[in-house]
Amino acid sequence: MSKKITIAIDGFSSTGKSTLAKQLAKKLGYVYVDTGAMYRAVALFAMQNGYISLDFFDKETLINSLPFIKLEFKFNPDLGFAEMYLNETNVETEIRTIEVSNFVSKVAEISEVRAKLVEQQQKMGKNKGIVMDGRDIGTVVFPDAELKIFMTAGADTRAQRRFDELQEKGDPVTYEEVLKNVEERDYIDTNREDSPLVMADDAIEIDNSYLTKQEQFDAVLELVNDVTNPL
Ligand code: DC
């Protein structure tokens, strides 16, 4: 049996990180962790408790509430992947709305939030055999990961993909709204002070603007094999 490794997948929003990570985890029998879901769940908690709105953000109260935020992934065998639970409630659907997307980058800027989530992520990965996607996995969470992928694609391609997904779910959102959200999140994610989105020096960049999901998966699987079964 080949050795178990840590696979870190980082990149801009809506680059298909989670699709690739899920495919890899299924093929390799690894655990998949969507760290964006954890930041989204904290943003949802802030919204539910009235700590954040369009013109207001009570960061202090959110920071003080962190000990009362319990985040868990529970595997759903019907779906074949783990769903996000916030304080024992399944929030998988709520965390994917455009409202949460509009607030999440502001929540993810807070160092205390990041420290709590990074610690939990590192615990989940201590036995390897994990595929984790996010923004800081190869740089902060697992700087020693054996394989680091950095995914990119043009903002318009990414907005179109996210728009199609939301439309399929019946979310009455416009393409322009989605594009604006993608561009705003790119800006905040790459310019924040704590753990900004940057490509790790030893990451492999994949621009998937013109790749099919299968082409991308095949290319990355080859990279995994190169690491787990070196010649
Ligand atoms: O991957 P996503 O779009 O679901 O992530 C939601 C937000 O969470 C994203 O705008 C930035 C933030 N995030 C982060 O700062 N660090 C991570 N490891 C994952 C997500």
mmCIF file of C-alpha atoms and ligand atoms in Angstrom:
data_model
loop_
_atom_site.group_PDB
_atom_site.id
_atom_site.type_symbol
_atom_site.label_atom_id
_atom_site.label_comp_id
_atom_site.label_asym_id
_atom_site.label_seq_id
_atom_site.Cartn_x
_atom_site.Cartn_y
_atom_site.Cartn_z
ATOM 1 C CA MET A 1 0.000 0.000 0.000
ATOM 2 C CA SER A 2 1.353 3.472 -0.804
ATOM 3 C CA LYS A 3 2.144 5.827 2.053
ATOM 4 C CA LYS A 4 -0.507 8.260 3.231
ATOM 5 C CA ILE A 5 0.256 11.910 2.619
ATOM 6 C CA THR A 6 -1.237 15.343 3.267
ATOM 7 C CA ILE A 7 -2.651 17.118 0.225
ATOM 8 C CA ALA A 8 -3.125 20.897 0.548
ATOM 9 C CA ILE A 9 -5.323 22.610 -2.054
ATOM 10 C CA ASP A 10 -5.410 26.400 -1.996
ATOM 11 C CA GLY A 11 -6.621 29.015 -4.404
ATOM 12 C CA PHE A 12 -9.120 31.731 -5.224
ATOM 13 C CA SER A 13 -12.825 31.274 -4.542
ATOM 14 C CA SER A 14 -14.809 29.173 -7.000
ATOM 15 C CA THR A 15 -11.791 27.594 -8.673
ATOM 16 C CA GLY A 16 -13.250 24.122 -8.116
ATOM 17 C CA LYS A 17 -11.018 23.290 -5.150
ATOM 18 C CA SER A 18 -13.710 21.324 -3.352
ATOM 19 C CA THR A 19 -14.695 19.352 -6.474
ATOM 20 C CA LEU A 20 -11.094 18.272 -6.970
ATOM 21 C CA ALA A 21 -10.546 17.596 -3.270
ATOM 22 C CA LYS A 22 -13.670 15.410 -3.051
ATOM 23 C CA GLN A 23 -12.639 13.432 -6.153
ATOM 24 C CA LEU A 24 -9.169 12.846 -4.715
ATOM 25 C CA ALA A 25 -10.431 11.865 -1.251
ATOM 26 C CA LYS A 26 -12.848 9.350 -2.776
ATOM 27 C CA LYS A 27 -10.235 7.819 -5.059
ATOM 28 C CA LEU A 28 -7.538 7.612 -2.371
ATOM 29 C CA GLY A 29 -9.769 6.757 0.601
ATOM 30 C CA TYR A 30 -8.652 9.953 2.349
ATOM 31 C CA VAL A 31 -10.558 12.310 4.640
ATOM 32 C CA TYR A 32 -11.740 15.508 2.932
ATOM 33 C CA VAL A 33 -11.928 18.757 4.888
ATOM 34 C CA ASP A 34 -13.485 21.916 3.419
ATOM 35 C CA THR A 35 -12.020 24.662 5.617
ATOM 36 C CA GLY A 36 -14.096 27.339 3.863
ATOM 37 C CA ALA A 37 -17.168 25.655 5.394
ATOM 38 C CA MET A 38 -15.719 26.299 8.859
ATOM 39 C CA TYR A 39 -15.206 30.041 8.165
ATOM 40 C CA ARG A 40 -18.694 30.146 6.631
ATOM 41 C CA ALA A 41 -20.196 28.527 9.758
ATOM 42 C CA VAL A 42 -18.550 31.165 11.977
ATOM 43 C CA ALA A 43 -19.929 33.894 9.664
ATOM 44 C CA LEU A 44 -23.402 32.306 9.915
ATOM 45 C CA PHE A 45 -23.110 32.285 13.712
ATOM 46 C CA ALA A 46 -22.232 36.011 13.631
ATOM 47 C CA MET A 47 -25.221 36.734 11.367
ATOM 48 C CA GLN A 48 -27.656 34.666 13.449
ATOM 49 C CA ASN A 49 -26.628 36.520 16.604
ATOM 50 C CA GLY A 50 -26.743 39.969 15.016
ATOM 51 C CA TYR A 51 -22.984 40.585 15.325
ATOM 52 C CA ILE A 52 -22.595 41.398 11.624
ATOM 53 C CA SER A 53 -24.767 43.175 9.067
ATOM 54 C CA LEU A 54 -24.209 45.424 6.061
ATOM 55 C CA ASP A 55 -23.082 48.459 8.072
ATOM 56 C CA PHE A 56 -22.072 46.919 11.395
ATOM 57 C CA PHE A 57 -19.610 44.339 12.743
ATOM 58 C CA ASP A 58 -19.145 43.709 16.463
ATOM 59 C CA LYS A 59 -15.843 41.849 16.221
ATOM 60 C CA GLU A 60 -15.214 41.970 19.959
ATOM 61 C CA THR A 61 -18.395 40.086 20.835
ATOM 62 C CA LEU A 62 -17.733 37.529 18.108
ATOM 63 C CA ILE A 63 -14.213 36.953 19.479
ATOM 64 C CA ASN A 64 -15.613 36.541 23.003
ATOM 65 C CA SER A 65 -18.180 34.052 21.686
ATOM 66 C CA LEU A 66 -15.597 31.781 20.033
ATOM 67 C CA PRO A 67 -15.532 29.285 22.949
ATOM 68 C CA PHE A 68 -19.259 28.755 22.355
ATOM 69 C CA ILE A 69 -18.910 27.943 18.673
ATOM 70 C CA LYS A 70 -18.654 24.196 18.124
ATOM 71 C CA LEU A 71 -17.797 23.125 14.588
ATOM 72 C CA GLU A 72 -17.967 19.506 13.473
ATOM 73 C CA PHE A 73 -17.945 17.585 10.207
ATOM 74 C CA LYS A 74 -20.277 14.589 10.136
ATOM 75 C CA PHE A 75 -20.023 12.145 7.261
ATOM 76 C CA ASN A 76 -23.276 11.726 5.317
ATOM 77 C CA PRO A 77 -23.121 8.291 3.639
ATOM 78 C CA ASP A 78 -25.958 9.189 1.241
ATOM 79 C CA LEU A 79 -24.021 12.150 -0.135
ATOM 80 C CA GLY A 80 -20.578 10.574 0.212
ATOM 81 C CA PHE A 81 -19.057 13.560 2.007
ATOM 82 C CA ALA A 82 -19.085 15.231 5.422
ATOM 83 C CA GLU A 83 -21.509 18.027 6.240
ATOM 84 C CA MET A 84 -20.885 21.053 8.433
ATOM 85 C CA TYR A 85 -22.527 21.200 11.864
ATOM 86 C CA LEU A 86 -22.631 24.395 13.924
ATOM 87 C CA ASN A 87 -23.475 23.750 17.585
ATOM 88 C CA GLU A 88 -25.073 20.384 16.715
ATOM 89 C CA THR A 89 -27.175 21.797 13.822
ATOM 90 C CA ASN A 90 -26.587 20.829 10.202
ATOM 91 C CA VAL A 91 -25.871 24.146 8.421
ATOM 92 C CA GLU A 92 -24.611 22.739 5.115
ATOM 93 C CA THR A 93 -27.307 24.552 3.091
ATOM 94 C CA GLU A 94 -27.336 27.876 5.008
ATOM 95 C CA ILE A 95 -23.574 28.394 4.740
ATOM 96 C CA ARG A 96 -23.656 28.288 0.907
ATOM 97 C CA THR A 97 -25.950 31.306 0.389
ATOM 98 C CA ILE A 98 -24.751 34.578 -1.169
ATOM 99 C CA GLU A 99 -25.497 36.354 2.157
ATOM 100 C CA VAL A 100 -22.931 34.221 3.954
ATOM 101 C CA SER A 101 -20.494 34.634 1.040
ATOM 102 C CA ASN A 102 -20.842 38.409 1.405
ATOM 103 C CA PHE A 103 -19.794 38.392 5.086
ATOM 104 C CA VAL A 104 -17.391 35.466 5.335
ATOM 105 C CA SER A 105 -14.199 37.207 4.193
ATOM 106 C CA LYS A 106 -14.649 39.852 6.911
ATOM 107 C CA VAL A 107 -14.973 37.120 9.522
ATOM 108 C CA ALA A 108 -11.972 35.247 8.088
ATOM 109 C CA GLU A 109 -9.800 38.359 8.553
ATOM 110 C CA ILE A 110 -9.957 38.048 12.357
ATOM 111 C CA SER A 111 -6.792 36.483 13.792
ATOM 112 C CA GLU A 112 -8.586 34.924 16.786
ATOM 113 C CA VAL A 113 -11.024 33.174 14.435
ATOM 114 C CA ARG A 114 -8.162 31.910 12.270
ATOM 115 C CA ALA A 115 -6.166 30.641 15.272
ATOM 116 C CA LYS A 116 -9.115 28.600 16.541
ATOM 117 C CA LEU A 117 -9.909 27.090 13.147
ATOM 118 C CA VAL A 118 -6.284 26.383 12.209
ATOM 119 C CA GLU A 119 -5.758 24.504 15.485
ATOM 120 C CA GLN A 120 -8.809 22.333 14.794
ATOM 121 C CA GLN A 121 -7.664 21.731 11.193
ATOM 122 C CA GLN A 122 -4.183 20.672 12.291
ATOM 123 C CA LYS A 123 -5.706 18.148 14.722
ATOM 124 C CA MET A 124 -7.873 16.699 11.944
ATOM 125 C CA GLY A 125 -4.775 16.170 9.790
ATOM 126 C CA LYS A 126 -2.362 14.757 12.322
ATOM 127 C CA ASN A 127 -2.657 11.170 10.987
ATOM 128 C CA LYS A 128 -2.224 12.238 7.323
ATOM 129 C CA GLY A 129 -4.410 10.645 4.655
ATOM 130 C CA ILE A 130 -6.192 13.975 4.299
ATOM 131 C CA VAL A 131 -7.150 16.359 1.493
ATOM 132 C CA MET A 132 -7.813 19.841 2.828
ATOM 133 C CA ASP A 133 -8.860 22.844 0.778
ATOM 134 C CA GLY A 134 -8.809 26.526 1.668
ATOM 135 C CA ARG A 135 -6.615 29.601 1.341
ATOM 136 C CA ASP A 136 -3.761 28.992 3.799
ATOM 137 C CA ILE A 137 -3.445 25.208 3.920
ATOM 138 C CA GLY A 138 -0.048 24.937 2.210
ATOM 139 C CA THR A 139 1.328 28.077 3.860
ATOM 140 C CA VAL A 140 0.003 27.995 7.448
ATOM 141 C CA VAL A 141 -1.999 24.870 8.334
ATOM 142 C CA PHE A 142 0.286 22.240 6.770
ATOM 143 C CA PRO A 143 3.498 23.920 5.613
ATOM 144 C CA ASP A 144 5.058 20.421 5.435
ATOM 145 C CA ALA A 145 2.327 18.905 3.234
ATOM 146 C CA GLU A 146 3.842 16.474 0.732
ATOM 147 C CA LEU A 147 1.671 17.824 -2.108
ATOM 148 C CA LYS A 148 0.471 21.397 -2.486
ATOM 149 C CA ILE A 149 -1.790 22.511 -5.305
ATOM 150 C CA PHE A 150 -2.651 26.158 -6.029
ATOM 151 C CA MET A 151 -5.703 26.597 -8.231
ATOM 152 C CA THR A 152 -6.505 29.631 -10.354
ATOM 153 C CA ALA A 153 -8.967 30.627 -13.103
ATOM 154 C CA GLY A 154 -10.220 33.953 -14.485
ATOM 155 C CA ALA A 155 -12.737 35.847 -12.282
ATOM 156 C CA ASP A 156 -15.410 35.727 -15.020
ATOM 157 C CA THR A 157 -15.052 31.949 -15.446
ATOM 158 C CA ARG A 158 -15.321 31.473 -11.674
ATOM 159 C CA ALA A 159 -18.331 33.795 -11.350
ATOM 160 C CA GLN A 160 -20.130 31.945 -14.143
ATOM 161 C CA ARG A 161 -19.515 28.593 -12.409
ATOM 162 C CA ARG A 162 -20.757 29.880 -9.040
ATOM 163 C CA PHE A 163 -23.765 31.576 -10.726
ATOM 164 C CA ASP A 164 -24.750 28.298 -12.448
ATOM 165 C CA GLU A 165 -24.493 26.441 -9.114
ATOM 166 C CA LEU A 166 -26.627 28.988 -7.243
ATOM 167 C CA GLN A 167 -29.219 29.067 -10.039
ATOM 168 C CA GLU A 168 -29.480 25.300 -9.935
ATOM 169 C CA LYS A 169 -30.257 25.589 -6.220
ATOM 170 C CA GLY A 170 -32.962 28.176 -7.000
ATOM 171 C CA ASP A 171 -31.080 31.114 -5.454
ATOM 172 C CA PRO A 172 -32.482 34.289 -7.136
ATOM 173 C CA VAL A 173 -29.106 35.894 -7.664
ATOM 174 C CA THR A 174 -27.772 37.795 -10.693
ATOM 175 C CA TYR A 175 -24.487 37.079 -12.502
ATOM 176 C CA GLU A 176 -23.312 40.631 -11.727
ATOM 177 C CA GLU A 177 -23.883 40.108 -7.999
ATOM 178 C CA VAL A 178 -21.870 36.891 -8.058
ATOM 179 C CA LEU A 179 -19.014 38.480 -10.041
ATOM 180 C CA LYS A 180 -18.902 41.392 -7.598
ATOM 181 C CA ASN A 181 -18.748 38.961 -4.673
ATOM 182 C CA VAL A 182 -15.974 36.904 -6.317
ATOM 183 C CA GLU A 183 -13.901 40.044 -6.988
ATOM 184 C CA GLU A 184 -14.444 41.449 -3.494
ATOM 185 C CA ARG A 185 -13.457 38.173 -1.855
ATOM 186 C CA ASP A 186 -10.339 37.902 -4.066
ATOM 187 C CA TYR A 187 -9.345 41.356 -2.874
ATOM 188 C CA ILE A 188 -9.945 40.747 0.840
ATOM 189 C CA ASP A 189 -8.475 37.216 0.790
ATOM 190 C CA THR A 190 -5.235 38.333 -0.886
ATOM 191 C CA ASN A 191 -4.826 41.615 1.026
ATOM 192 C CA ARG A 192 -5.662 40.679 4.612
ATOM 193 C CA GLU A 193 -2.867 40.929 7.156
ATOM 194 C CA ASP A 194 -3.190 37.477 8.760
ATOM 195 C CA SER A 195 -2.493 34.528 6.446
ATOM 196 C CA PRO A 196 -3.326 36.195 3.112
ATOM 197 C CA LEU A 197 -3.956 33.985 0.110
ATOM 198 C CA VAL A 198 -0.532 33.440 -1.453
ATOM 199 C CA MET A 199 0.900 30.517 -3.312
ATOM 200 C CA ALA A 200 3.377 28.501 -1.236
ATOM 201 C CA ASP A 201 6.862 28.419 -2.812
ATOM 202 C CA ASP A 202 6.629 24.659 -3.255
ATOM 203 C CA ALA A 203 3.040 24.560 -4.573
ATOM 204 C CA ILE A 204 2.129 23.504 -8.097
ATOM 205 C CA GLU A 205 -0.121 25.997 -9.879
ATOM 206 C CA ILE A 206 -3.034 24.749 -11.950
ATOM 207 C CA ASP A 207 -5.034 27.216 -14.051
ATOM 208 C CA ASN A 208 -8.210 25.325 -14.848
ATOM 209 C CA SER A 209 -9.960 27.993 -16.970
ATOM 210 C CA TYR A 210 -9.788 25.649 -19.951
ATOM 211 C CA LEU A 211 -9.488 22.239 -18.281
ATOM 212 C CA THR A 212 -12.346 19.789 -17.852
ATOM 213 C CA LYS A 213 -12.848 18.318 -14.378
ATOM 214 C CA GLN A 214 -11.577 14.979 -15.662
ATOM 215 C CA GLU A 215 -8.410 16.468 -17.210
ATOM 216 C CA GLN A 216 -7.675 18.313 -14.008
ATOM 217 C CA PHE A 217 -8.302 15.235 -11.857
ATOM 218 C CA ASP A 218 -6.052 13.037 -14.035
ATOM 219 C CA ALA A 219 -3.224 15.580 -13.873
ATOM 220 C CA VAL A 220 -3.381 15.870 -10.093
ATOM 221 C CA LEU A 221 -3.677 12.111 -9.589
ATOM 222 C CA GLU A 222 -0.423 11.749 -11.487
ATOM 223 C CA LEU A 223 1.190 14.236 -9.118
ATOM 224 C CA VAL A 224 -0.107 12.220 -6.142
ATOM 225 C CA ASN A 225 1.355 9.029 -7.607
ATOM 226 C CA ASP A 226 4.700 10.744 -8.149
ATOM 227 C CA VAL A 227 4.813 11.565 -4.436
ATOM 228 C CA THR A 228 3.410 8.323 -2.994
ATOM 229 C CA ASN A 229 5.174 5.903 -5.350
ATOM 230 C CA PRO A 230 8.421 7.596 -6.386
ATOM 231 C CA LEU A 231 10.461 5.652 -8.984
HETATM 232 O O1 DC B 1 -13.688 28.254 -0.018
HETATM 233 P P1 DC B 1 -14.879 29.135 0.344
HETATM 234 O O2 DC B 1 -15.286 30.082 -0.742
HETATM 235 O O3 DC B 1 -16.036 28.352 0.869
HETATM 236 O O4 DC B 1 -14.332 30.027 1.553
HETATM 237 C C1 DC B 1 -15.119 30.998 2.174
HETATM 238 C C2 DC B 1 -14.265 32.136 2.683
HETATM 239 O O5 DC B 1 -13.499 31.702 3.810
HETATM 240 C C3 DC B 1 -13.270 32.733 1.705
HETATM 241 O O6 DC B 1 -13.752 33.941 1.168
HETATM 242 C C4 DC B 1 -12.037 33.001 2.522
HETATM 243 C C5 DC B 1 -12.203 32.235 3.787
HETATM 244 N N1 DC B 1 -11.238 31.146 3.971
HETATM 245 C C6 DC B 1 -10.046 31.453 4.548
HETATM 246 O O7 DC B 1 -9.774 32.610 4.838
HETATM 247 N N2 DC B 1 -9.150 30.450 4.823
HETATM 248 C C7 DC B 1 -9.429 29.192 4.517
HETATM 249 N N3 DC B 1 -8.539 28.220 4.806
HETATM 250 C C8 DC B 1 -10.646 28.866 3.888
HETATM 251 C C9 DC B 1 -11.540 29.878 3.604
#
